[in-house]
Coordinates of C-alpha atoms (C1' of nucleotides) in Angstrom, one line a residue:
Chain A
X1 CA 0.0 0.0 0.0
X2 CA 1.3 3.6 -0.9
X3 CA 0.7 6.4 1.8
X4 CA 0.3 10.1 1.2
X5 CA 3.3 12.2 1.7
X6 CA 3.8 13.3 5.0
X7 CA 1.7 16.9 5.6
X8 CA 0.1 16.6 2.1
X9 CA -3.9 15.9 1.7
X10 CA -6.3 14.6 -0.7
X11 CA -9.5 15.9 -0.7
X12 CA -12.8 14.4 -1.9
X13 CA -15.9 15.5 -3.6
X14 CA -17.4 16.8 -1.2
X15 CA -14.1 18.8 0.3
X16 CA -14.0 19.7 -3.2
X17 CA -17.4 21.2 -3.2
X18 CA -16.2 23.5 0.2
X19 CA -13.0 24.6 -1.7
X20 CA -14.4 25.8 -4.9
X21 CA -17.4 27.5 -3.2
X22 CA -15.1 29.7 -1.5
X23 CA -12.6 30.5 -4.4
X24 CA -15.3 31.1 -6.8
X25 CA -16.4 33.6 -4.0
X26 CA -12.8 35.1 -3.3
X27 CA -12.5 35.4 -6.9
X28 CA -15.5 37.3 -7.5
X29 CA -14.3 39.8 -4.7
X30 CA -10.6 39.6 -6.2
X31 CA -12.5 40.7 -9.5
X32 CA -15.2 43.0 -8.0
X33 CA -12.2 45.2 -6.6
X34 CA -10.5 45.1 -10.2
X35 CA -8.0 42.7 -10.0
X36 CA -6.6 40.3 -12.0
X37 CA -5.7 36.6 -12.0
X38 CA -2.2 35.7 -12.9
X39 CA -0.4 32.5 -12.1
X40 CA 3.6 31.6 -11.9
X41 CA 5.5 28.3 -11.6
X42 CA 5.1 25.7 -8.9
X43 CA 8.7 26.4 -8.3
X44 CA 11.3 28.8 -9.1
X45 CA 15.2 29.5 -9.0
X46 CA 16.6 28.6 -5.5
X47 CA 17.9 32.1 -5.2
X48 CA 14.6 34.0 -5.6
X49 CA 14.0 33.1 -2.1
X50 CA 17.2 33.4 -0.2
X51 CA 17.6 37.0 -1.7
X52 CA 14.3 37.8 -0.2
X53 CA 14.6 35.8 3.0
X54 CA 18.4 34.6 3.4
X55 CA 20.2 31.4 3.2
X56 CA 18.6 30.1 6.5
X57 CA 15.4 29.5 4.6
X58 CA 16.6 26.5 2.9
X59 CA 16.3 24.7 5.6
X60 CA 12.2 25.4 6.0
X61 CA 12.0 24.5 2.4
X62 CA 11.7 22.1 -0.4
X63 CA 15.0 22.6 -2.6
X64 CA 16.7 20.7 -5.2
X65 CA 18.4 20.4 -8.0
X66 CA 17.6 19.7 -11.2
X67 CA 19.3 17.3 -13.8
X68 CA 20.7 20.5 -15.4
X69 CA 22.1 21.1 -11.6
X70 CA 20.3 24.4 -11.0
X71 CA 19.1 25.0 -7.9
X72 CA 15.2 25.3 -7.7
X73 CA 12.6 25.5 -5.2
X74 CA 9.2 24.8 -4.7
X75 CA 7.9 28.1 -3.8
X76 CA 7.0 28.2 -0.2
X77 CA 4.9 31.8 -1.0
X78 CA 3.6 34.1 -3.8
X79 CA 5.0 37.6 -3.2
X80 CA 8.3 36.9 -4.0
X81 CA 7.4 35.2 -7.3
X82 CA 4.4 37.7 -8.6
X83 CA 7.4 40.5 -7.8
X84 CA 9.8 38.5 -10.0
X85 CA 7.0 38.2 -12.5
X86 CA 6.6 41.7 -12.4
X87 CA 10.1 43.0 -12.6
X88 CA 10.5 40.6 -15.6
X89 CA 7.4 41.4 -17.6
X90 CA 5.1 43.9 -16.4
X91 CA 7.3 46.7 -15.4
X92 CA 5.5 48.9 -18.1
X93 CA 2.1 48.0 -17.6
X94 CA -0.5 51.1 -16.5
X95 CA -0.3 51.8 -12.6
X96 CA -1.6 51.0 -10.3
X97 CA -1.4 47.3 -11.3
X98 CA -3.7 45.2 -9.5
X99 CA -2.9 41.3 -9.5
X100 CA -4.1 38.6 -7.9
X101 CA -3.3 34.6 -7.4
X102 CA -4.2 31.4 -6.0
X103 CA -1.8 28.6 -5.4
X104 CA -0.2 25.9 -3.8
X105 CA 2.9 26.8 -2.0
X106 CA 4.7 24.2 -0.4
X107 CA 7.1 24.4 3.2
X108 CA 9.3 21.9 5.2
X109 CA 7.4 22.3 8.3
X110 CA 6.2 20.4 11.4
X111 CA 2.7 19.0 10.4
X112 CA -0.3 20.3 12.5
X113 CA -3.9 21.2 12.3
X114 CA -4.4 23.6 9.9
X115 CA -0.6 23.9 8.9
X116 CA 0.9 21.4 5.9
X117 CA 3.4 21.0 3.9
X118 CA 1.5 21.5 0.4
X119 CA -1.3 24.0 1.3
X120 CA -3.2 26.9 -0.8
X121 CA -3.0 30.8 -1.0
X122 CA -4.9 33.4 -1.9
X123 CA -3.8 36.7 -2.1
X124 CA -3.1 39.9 -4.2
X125 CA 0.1 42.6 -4.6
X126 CA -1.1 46.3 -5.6
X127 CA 1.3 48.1 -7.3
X128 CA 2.3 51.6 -8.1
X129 CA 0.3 53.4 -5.4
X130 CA 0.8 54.4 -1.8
X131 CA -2.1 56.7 -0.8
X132 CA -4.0 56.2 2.3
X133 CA -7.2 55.4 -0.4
X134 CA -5.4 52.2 -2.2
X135 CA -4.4 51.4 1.6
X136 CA -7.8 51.1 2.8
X137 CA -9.1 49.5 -0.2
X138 CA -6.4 46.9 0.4
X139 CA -7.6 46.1 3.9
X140 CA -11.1 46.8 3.3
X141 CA -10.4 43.9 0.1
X142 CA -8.7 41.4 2.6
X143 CA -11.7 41.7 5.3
X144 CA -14.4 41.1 2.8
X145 CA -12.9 38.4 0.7
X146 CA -13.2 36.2 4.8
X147 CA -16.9 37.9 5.1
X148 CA -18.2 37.6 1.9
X149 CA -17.5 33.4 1.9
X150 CA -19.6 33.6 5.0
X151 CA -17.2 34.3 8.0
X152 CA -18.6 35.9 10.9
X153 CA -15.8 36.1 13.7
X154 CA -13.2 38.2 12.9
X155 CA -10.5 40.4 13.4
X156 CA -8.3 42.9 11.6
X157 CA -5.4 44.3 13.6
X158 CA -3.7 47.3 12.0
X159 CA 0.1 48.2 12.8
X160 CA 3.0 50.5 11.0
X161 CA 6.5 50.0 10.9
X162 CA 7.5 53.2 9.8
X163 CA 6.2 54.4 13.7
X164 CA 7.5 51.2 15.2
X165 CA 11.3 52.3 13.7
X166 CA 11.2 55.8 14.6
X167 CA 10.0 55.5 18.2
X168 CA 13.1 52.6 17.9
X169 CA 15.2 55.6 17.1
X170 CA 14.1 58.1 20.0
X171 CA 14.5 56.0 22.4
X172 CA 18.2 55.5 21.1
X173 CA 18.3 51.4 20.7
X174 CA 21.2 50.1 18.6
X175 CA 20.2 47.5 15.7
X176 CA 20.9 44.7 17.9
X177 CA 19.3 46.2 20.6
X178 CA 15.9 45.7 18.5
X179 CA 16.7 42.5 16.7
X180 CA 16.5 41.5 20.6
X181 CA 13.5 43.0 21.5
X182 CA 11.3 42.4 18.0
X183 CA 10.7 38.7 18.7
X184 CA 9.4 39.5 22.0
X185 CA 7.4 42.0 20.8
X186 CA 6.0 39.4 18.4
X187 CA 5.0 37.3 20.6
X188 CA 3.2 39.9 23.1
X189 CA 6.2 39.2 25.7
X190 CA 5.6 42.6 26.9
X191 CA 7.0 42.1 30.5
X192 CA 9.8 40.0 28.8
X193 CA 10.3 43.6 26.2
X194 CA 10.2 46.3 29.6
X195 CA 12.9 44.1 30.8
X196 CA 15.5 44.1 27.9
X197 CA 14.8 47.8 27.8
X198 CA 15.8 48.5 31.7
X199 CA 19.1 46.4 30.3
X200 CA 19.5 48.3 28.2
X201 CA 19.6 51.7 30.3
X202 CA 16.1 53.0 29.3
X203 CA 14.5 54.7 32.6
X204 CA 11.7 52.8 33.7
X205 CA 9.2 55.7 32.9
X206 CA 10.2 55.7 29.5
X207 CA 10.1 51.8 29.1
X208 CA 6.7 52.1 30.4
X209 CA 5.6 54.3 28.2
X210 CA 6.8 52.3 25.4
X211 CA 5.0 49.1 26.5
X212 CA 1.8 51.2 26.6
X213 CA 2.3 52.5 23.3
X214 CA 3.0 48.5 21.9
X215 CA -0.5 47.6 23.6
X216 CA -3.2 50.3 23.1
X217 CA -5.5 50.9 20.4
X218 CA -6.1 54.5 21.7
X219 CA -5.4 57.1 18.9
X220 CA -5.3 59.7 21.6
X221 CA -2.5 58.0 23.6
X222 CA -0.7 57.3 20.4
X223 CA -1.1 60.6 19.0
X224 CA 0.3 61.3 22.5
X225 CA 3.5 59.4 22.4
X226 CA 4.7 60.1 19.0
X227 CA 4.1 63.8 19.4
X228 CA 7.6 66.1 18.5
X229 CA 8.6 63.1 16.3
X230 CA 7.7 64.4 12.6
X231 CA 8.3 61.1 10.7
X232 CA 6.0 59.1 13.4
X233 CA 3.5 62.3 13.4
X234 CA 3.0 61.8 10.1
X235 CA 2.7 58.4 9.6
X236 CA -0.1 58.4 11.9
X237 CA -1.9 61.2 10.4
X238 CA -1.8 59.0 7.1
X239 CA -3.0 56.0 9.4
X240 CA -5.8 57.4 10.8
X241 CA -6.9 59.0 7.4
X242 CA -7.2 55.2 6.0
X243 CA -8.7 54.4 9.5
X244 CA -11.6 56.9 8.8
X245 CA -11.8 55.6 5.2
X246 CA -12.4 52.1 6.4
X247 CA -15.1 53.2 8.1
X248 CA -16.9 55.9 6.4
X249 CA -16.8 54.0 3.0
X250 CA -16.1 50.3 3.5
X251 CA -18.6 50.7 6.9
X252 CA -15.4 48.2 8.7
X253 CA -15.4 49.1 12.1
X254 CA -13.6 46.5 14.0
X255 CA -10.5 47.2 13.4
X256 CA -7.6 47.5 15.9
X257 CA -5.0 49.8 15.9
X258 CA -1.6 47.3 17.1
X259 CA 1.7 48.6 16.7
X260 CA 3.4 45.4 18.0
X261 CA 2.6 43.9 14.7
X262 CA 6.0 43.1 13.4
X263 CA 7.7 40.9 10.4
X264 CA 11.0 39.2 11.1
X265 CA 11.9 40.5 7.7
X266 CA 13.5 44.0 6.7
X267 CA 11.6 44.5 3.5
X268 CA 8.6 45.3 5.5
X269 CA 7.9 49.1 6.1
X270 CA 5.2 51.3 6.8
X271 CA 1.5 49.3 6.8
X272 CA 1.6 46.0 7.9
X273 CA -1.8 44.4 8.6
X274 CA -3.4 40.8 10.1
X275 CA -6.9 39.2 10.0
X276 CA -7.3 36.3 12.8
X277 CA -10.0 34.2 13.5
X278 CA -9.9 33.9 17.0
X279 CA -12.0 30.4 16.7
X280 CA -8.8 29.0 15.7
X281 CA -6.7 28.9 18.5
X282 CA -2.9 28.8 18.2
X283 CA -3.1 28.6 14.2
X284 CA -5.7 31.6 14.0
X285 CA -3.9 33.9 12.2
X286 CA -6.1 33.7 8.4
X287 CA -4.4 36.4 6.1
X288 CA -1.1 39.4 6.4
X289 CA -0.2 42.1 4.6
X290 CA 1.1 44.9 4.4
X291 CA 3.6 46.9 2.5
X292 CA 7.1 46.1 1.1
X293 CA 9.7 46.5 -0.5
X294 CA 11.5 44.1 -3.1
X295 CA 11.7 45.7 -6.3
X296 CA 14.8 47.7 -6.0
X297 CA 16.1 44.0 -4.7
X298 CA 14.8 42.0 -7.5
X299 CA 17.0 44.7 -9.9
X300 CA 13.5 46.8 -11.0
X301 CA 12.3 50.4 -10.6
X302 CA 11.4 51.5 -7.4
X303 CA 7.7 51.8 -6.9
X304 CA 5.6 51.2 -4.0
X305 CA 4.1 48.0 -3.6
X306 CA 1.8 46.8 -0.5
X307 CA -0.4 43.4 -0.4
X308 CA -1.4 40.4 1.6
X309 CA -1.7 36.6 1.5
X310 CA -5.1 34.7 2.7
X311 CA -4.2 31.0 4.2
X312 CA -6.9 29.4 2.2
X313 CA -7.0 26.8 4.1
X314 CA -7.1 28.3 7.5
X315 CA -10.2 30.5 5.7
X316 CA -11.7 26.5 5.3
X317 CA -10.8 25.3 8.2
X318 CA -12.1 28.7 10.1
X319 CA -16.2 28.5 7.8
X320 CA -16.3 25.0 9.2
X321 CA -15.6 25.6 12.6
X322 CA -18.1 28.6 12.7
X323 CA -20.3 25.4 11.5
X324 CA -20.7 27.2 8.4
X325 CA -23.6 25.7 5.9
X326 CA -22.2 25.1 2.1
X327 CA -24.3 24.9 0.1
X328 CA -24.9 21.7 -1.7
X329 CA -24.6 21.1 -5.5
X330 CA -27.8 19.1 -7.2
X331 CA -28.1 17.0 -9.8
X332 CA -30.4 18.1 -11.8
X333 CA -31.3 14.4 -13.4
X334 CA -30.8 10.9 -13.1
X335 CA -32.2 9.0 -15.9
X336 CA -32.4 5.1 -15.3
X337 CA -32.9 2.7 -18.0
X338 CA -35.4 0.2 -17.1
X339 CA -34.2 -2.8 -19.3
X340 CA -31.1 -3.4 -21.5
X341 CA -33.0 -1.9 -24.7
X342 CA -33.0 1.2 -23.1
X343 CA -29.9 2.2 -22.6
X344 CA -29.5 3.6 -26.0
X345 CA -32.3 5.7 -25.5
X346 CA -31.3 6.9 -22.0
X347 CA -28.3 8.3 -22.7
X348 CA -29.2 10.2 -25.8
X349 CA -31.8 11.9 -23.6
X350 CA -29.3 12.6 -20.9
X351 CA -26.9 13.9 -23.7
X352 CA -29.9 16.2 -24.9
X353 CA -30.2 17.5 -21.5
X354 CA -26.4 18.3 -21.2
X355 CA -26.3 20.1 -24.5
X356 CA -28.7 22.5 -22.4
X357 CA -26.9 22.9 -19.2
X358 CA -29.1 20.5 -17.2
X359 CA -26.7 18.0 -15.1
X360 CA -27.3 14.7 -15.6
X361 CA -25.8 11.4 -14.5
X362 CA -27.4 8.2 -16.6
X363 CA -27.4 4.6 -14.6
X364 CA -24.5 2.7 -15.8
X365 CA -24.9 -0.8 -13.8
X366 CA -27.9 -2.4 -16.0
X367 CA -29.1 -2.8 -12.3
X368 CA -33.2 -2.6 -11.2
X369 CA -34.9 0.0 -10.8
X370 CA -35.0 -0.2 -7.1
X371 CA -31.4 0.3 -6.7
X372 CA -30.8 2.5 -9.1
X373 CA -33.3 4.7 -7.3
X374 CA -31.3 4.1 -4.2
X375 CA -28.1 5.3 -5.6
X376 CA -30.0 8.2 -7.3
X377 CA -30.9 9.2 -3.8
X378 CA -27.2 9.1 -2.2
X379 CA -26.5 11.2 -5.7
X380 CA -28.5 13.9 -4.4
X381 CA -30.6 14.4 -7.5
X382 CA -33.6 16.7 -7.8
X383 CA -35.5 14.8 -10.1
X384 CA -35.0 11.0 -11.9
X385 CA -36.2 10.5 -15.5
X386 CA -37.3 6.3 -15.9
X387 CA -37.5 5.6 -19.7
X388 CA -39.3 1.7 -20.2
X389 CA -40.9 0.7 -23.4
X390 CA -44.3 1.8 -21.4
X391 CA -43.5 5.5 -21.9
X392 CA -41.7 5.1 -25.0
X393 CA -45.1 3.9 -26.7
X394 CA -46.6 7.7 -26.3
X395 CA -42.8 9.4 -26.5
X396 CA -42.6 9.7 -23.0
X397 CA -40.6 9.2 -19.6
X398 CA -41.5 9.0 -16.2
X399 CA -40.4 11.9 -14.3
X400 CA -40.0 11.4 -10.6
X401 CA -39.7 14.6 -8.0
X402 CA -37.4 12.9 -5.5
X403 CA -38.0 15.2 -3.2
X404 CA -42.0 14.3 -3.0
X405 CA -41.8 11.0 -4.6
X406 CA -44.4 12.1 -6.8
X407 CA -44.2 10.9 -10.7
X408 CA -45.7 11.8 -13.9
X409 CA -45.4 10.7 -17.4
X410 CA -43.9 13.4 -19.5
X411 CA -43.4 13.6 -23.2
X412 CA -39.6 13.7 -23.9
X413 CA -39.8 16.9 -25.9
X414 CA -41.1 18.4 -22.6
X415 CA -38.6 17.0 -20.5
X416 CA -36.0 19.8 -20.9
X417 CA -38.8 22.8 -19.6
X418 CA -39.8 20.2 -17.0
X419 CA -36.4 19.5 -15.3
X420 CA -35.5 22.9 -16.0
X421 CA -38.0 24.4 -13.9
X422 CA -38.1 21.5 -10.9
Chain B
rG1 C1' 14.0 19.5 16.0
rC2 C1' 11.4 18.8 21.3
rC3 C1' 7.2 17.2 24.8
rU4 C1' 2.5 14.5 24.8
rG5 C1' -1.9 11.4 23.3
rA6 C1' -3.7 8.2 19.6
rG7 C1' -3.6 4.5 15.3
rU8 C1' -8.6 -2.1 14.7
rA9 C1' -12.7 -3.3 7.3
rG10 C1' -14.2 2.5 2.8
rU11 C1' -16.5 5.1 7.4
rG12 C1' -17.8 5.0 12.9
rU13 C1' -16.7 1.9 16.9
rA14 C1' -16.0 -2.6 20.7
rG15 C1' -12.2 -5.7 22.4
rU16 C1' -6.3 -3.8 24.9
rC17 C1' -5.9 -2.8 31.7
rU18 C1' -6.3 -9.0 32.9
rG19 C1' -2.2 -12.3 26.1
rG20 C1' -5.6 -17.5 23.5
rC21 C1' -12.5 -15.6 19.4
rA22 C1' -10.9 -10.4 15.4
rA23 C1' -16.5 -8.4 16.5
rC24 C1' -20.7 -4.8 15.8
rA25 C1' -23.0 -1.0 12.9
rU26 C1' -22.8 1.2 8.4
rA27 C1' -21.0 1.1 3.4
rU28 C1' -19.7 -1.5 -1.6
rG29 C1' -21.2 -5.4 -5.3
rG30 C1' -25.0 -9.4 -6.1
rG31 C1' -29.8 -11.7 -5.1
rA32 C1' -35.0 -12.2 -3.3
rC33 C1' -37.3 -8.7 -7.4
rU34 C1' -38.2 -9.2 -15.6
rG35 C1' -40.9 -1.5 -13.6
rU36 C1' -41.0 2.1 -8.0
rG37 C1' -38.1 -1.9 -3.3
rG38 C1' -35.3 5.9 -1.5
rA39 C1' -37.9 0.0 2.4
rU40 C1' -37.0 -5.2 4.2
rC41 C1' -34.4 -9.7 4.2
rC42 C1' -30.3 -12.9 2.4
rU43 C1' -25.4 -12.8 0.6
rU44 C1' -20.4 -11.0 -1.1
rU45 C1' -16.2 -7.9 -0.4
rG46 C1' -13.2 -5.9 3.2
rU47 C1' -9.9 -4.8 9.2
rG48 C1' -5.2 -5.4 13.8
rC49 C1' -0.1 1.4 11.0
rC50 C1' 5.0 -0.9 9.9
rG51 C1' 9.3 -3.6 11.7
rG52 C1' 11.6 -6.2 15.6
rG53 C1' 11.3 -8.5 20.6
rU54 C1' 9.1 -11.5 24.9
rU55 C1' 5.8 -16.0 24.8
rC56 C1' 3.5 -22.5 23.6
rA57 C1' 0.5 -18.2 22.0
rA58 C1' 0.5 -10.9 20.7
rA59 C1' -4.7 -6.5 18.2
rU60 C1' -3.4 -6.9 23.6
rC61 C1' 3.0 -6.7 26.8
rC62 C1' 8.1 -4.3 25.5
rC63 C1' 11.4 -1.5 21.9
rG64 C1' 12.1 1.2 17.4
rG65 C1' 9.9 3.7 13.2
rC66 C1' 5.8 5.9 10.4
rU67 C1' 1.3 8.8 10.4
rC68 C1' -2.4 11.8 12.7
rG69 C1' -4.1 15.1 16.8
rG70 C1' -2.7 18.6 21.0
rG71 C1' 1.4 21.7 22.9
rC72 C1' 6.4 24.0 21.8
rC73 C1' 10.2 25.8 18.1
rC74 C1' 9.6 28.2 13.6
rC75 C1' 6.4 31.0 10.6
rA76 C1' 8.9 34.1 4.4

RNA sequence: GCCUGAGUAGUGUAGUCUGGCAACAUAUGGGACUGUGGAUCCUUUGUGCCGGGUUCAAAUCCCGGCUCGGGCCCCA
């Protein structure tokens, strides 16, 4: 017996059914916003992703080499390959550019609920524009592609970078000083964070201070603490300009303003964002985003550039646990021969029906009509179509509502309206 | 990479403590049944995660591995 791969899944029908639901949905919003689909490789040069994220990230991901001994990758996300993409080929297209993806990214990870080793993203880059306007489409984008597929519970949480670094730089702490401190701050170690400041030499008021700034989501106190600070002042302004926007014209009001939002990576700067679903426990984190920079590194023309990713199957993972209802697809017919002679017949009327977007599944096990029913009924269909010499006499079926049980003999050129309007 | 729990037909479970029978439900195919049987009854198919050890005898006890879940690490 052969096993799936370790962290990988198959998914049946019925999964099926779930996934496409929601990225027919998600595209819809992707589209309704005026983005674009685009798609790039399952994998990619090696070096794509060590420029972005350093050598260290081999070990967290699936590289090889080829028989031509280059160095390849599966990707493991989509920003840094939509950015190659664009730095190759769409450099001169109209700005702003706004793209969008789905794929299968693939990481060396630790198995666990709701983390794999092959799983799905969705998620769009926006490029060319950095107004507050673009930036509160962006979020507003990311919180209704997770409402509109029917998610009830949850959260954005807002932060900036651009603050985070030039508070960093009043308070006078040296680069490793805040390579130290970021983690802890990532993780909400905020006791952990007024320590290493006292260490290093920051008076306790001040340290204080800081910690409050990290944890509230009062614009008052923040507009408070970053006051005399022109780069931090501004920033804010900006931030609370997209704030209003999100509200007054996407009507998203919970929001959180958290400023110890942070990415391990230097590319990050200015708006970084997160949407949790707190239903989710440890793995609850459902989409980030933000703005970045990687075109200058990827050897293109500077130009700002600010998206997110959605953990599509975190978003799956989240509908079910809200015991979200999908919604079920029908079949519209099932059309059982009753005897060997009429097989012919049965499956040019079930190929009649296709040609005219009805679904239709035809018995193909010669078996009675007893079980055929029965396996009509696990099918799910709306309506099963018998065809016996009986009805053939007067150019008819029998048409069954399996929802009632009730059956009437139908002439086969009215079978089409009939099934159509069931 | 670490800690922890679990793994028995396709699915859901019992049996494991206290070693000796692999069982129940459901499902799949067939039949009763040559046109209503979405039912009922009969029947078929199919199960001990893998490997080693202890033993007369292992689903059961022991060791190792694999996989899944929970918690860490990490999270581009």
């Amino acid at each position: 017996m052969f096993q799936i791969p370790r962290g990988t899944r198959d998914f049946t029908p019925e999964e099926m059914e779930k996934r496409r639901y929601v990225e027919s949905h998600m595209r819809s919003t992707f589209t309704s916003f005026g983005y674009r689909e685009i798609q790039t490789p399952m994998f990619e040069n090696l070096e794509l992703f060590t420029a972005k994220s350093g050598e260290g990230i081999i070990e967290e991901i699936y590289a090889f080499k080829d028989k031509g001994g280059r160095d390849l990758a599966l990707r493991p996300e989509l920003t840094a390959p939509v950015m190659r993409f664009y730095v190759e080929k769409l450099q001169m297209e109209p700005k702003p550019l706004k793209l969008f993806y789905f794929g299968s990214c693939f990481r060396y990870d630790r198995p666990q609920k709701g983390r794999y080793r092959e799983f799905q993203q969705a998620g769009c880059e926006l490029i060319g524009t950095n107004t507050t306007e673009a930036y509160a489409e962006l979020i507003a984008l990311a919180y209704l592609l997770l409402k509109n597929i029917g998610l009830t519970n949850i959260n954005v949480n807002i932060g900036n970078l651009t603050i985070l670094s030039a508070v960093f730089d009043r308070l006078g702490l040296s680069k490793d000083q805040r390579k130290h401190l970021i983690p802890l701050i990532d993780k909400s170690l905020f006791d952990d964070v007024q320590t290493v400041l006292s260490e290093c030499g920051l008076e306790p008021k001040k340290a204080q201070d800081f910690v409050t700034f990290l944890q509230t989501s009062d614009k008052e106190k923040i507009k408070k603490f970053v006051k005399g600070d022109p780069v931090a002042e501004n920033e804010f302004t900006n931030l609370e300009k997209m704030l209003d926007l999100l509200g007054s014209s996407f009507q998203i009001k919970n929001y959180q303003i958290k400023l110890s939002i942070v990415r391990g990576l230097d590319y990050y700067k200015g708006l970084v964002f997160e949407i949790e679903a707190p239903i989710l426990g440890a793995e609850k984190q459902l989409c980030g985003g933000g703005a970045y920079e990687l075109v200058p590194l990827f050897g293109g023309t500077d130009v700002p550039t600010v998206g997110f990713a959605i953990g599509f199957d975190r978003a799956i993972l989240a509908l079910e646990t809200e015991k979200f209802s999908f919604p079920k697809k029908q079949l519209d017919a099932f059309v059982i021969p009753v005897n060997e002679e009429m097989i012919q017949k049965s499956l040019q009327l079930a190929q009649i029906l296709r040609q005219n977007n009805v679904t239709v599944d035809v018995d193909l096990l010669r078996r009675g009509v007893g079980k055929a029913l029965k396996y009509a009924n696990t099918l799910n269909v709306k309506t099963v179509l018998l065809v016996g010499p009986k009805e053939l006499e007067t150019d008819s079926v029998t048409l069954r509502d399996m929802k009632t049980g009730n059956q009437e003999l139908v002439k086969i050129s009215d079978v089409l309206s009939k099934v159509k309007n069931m």
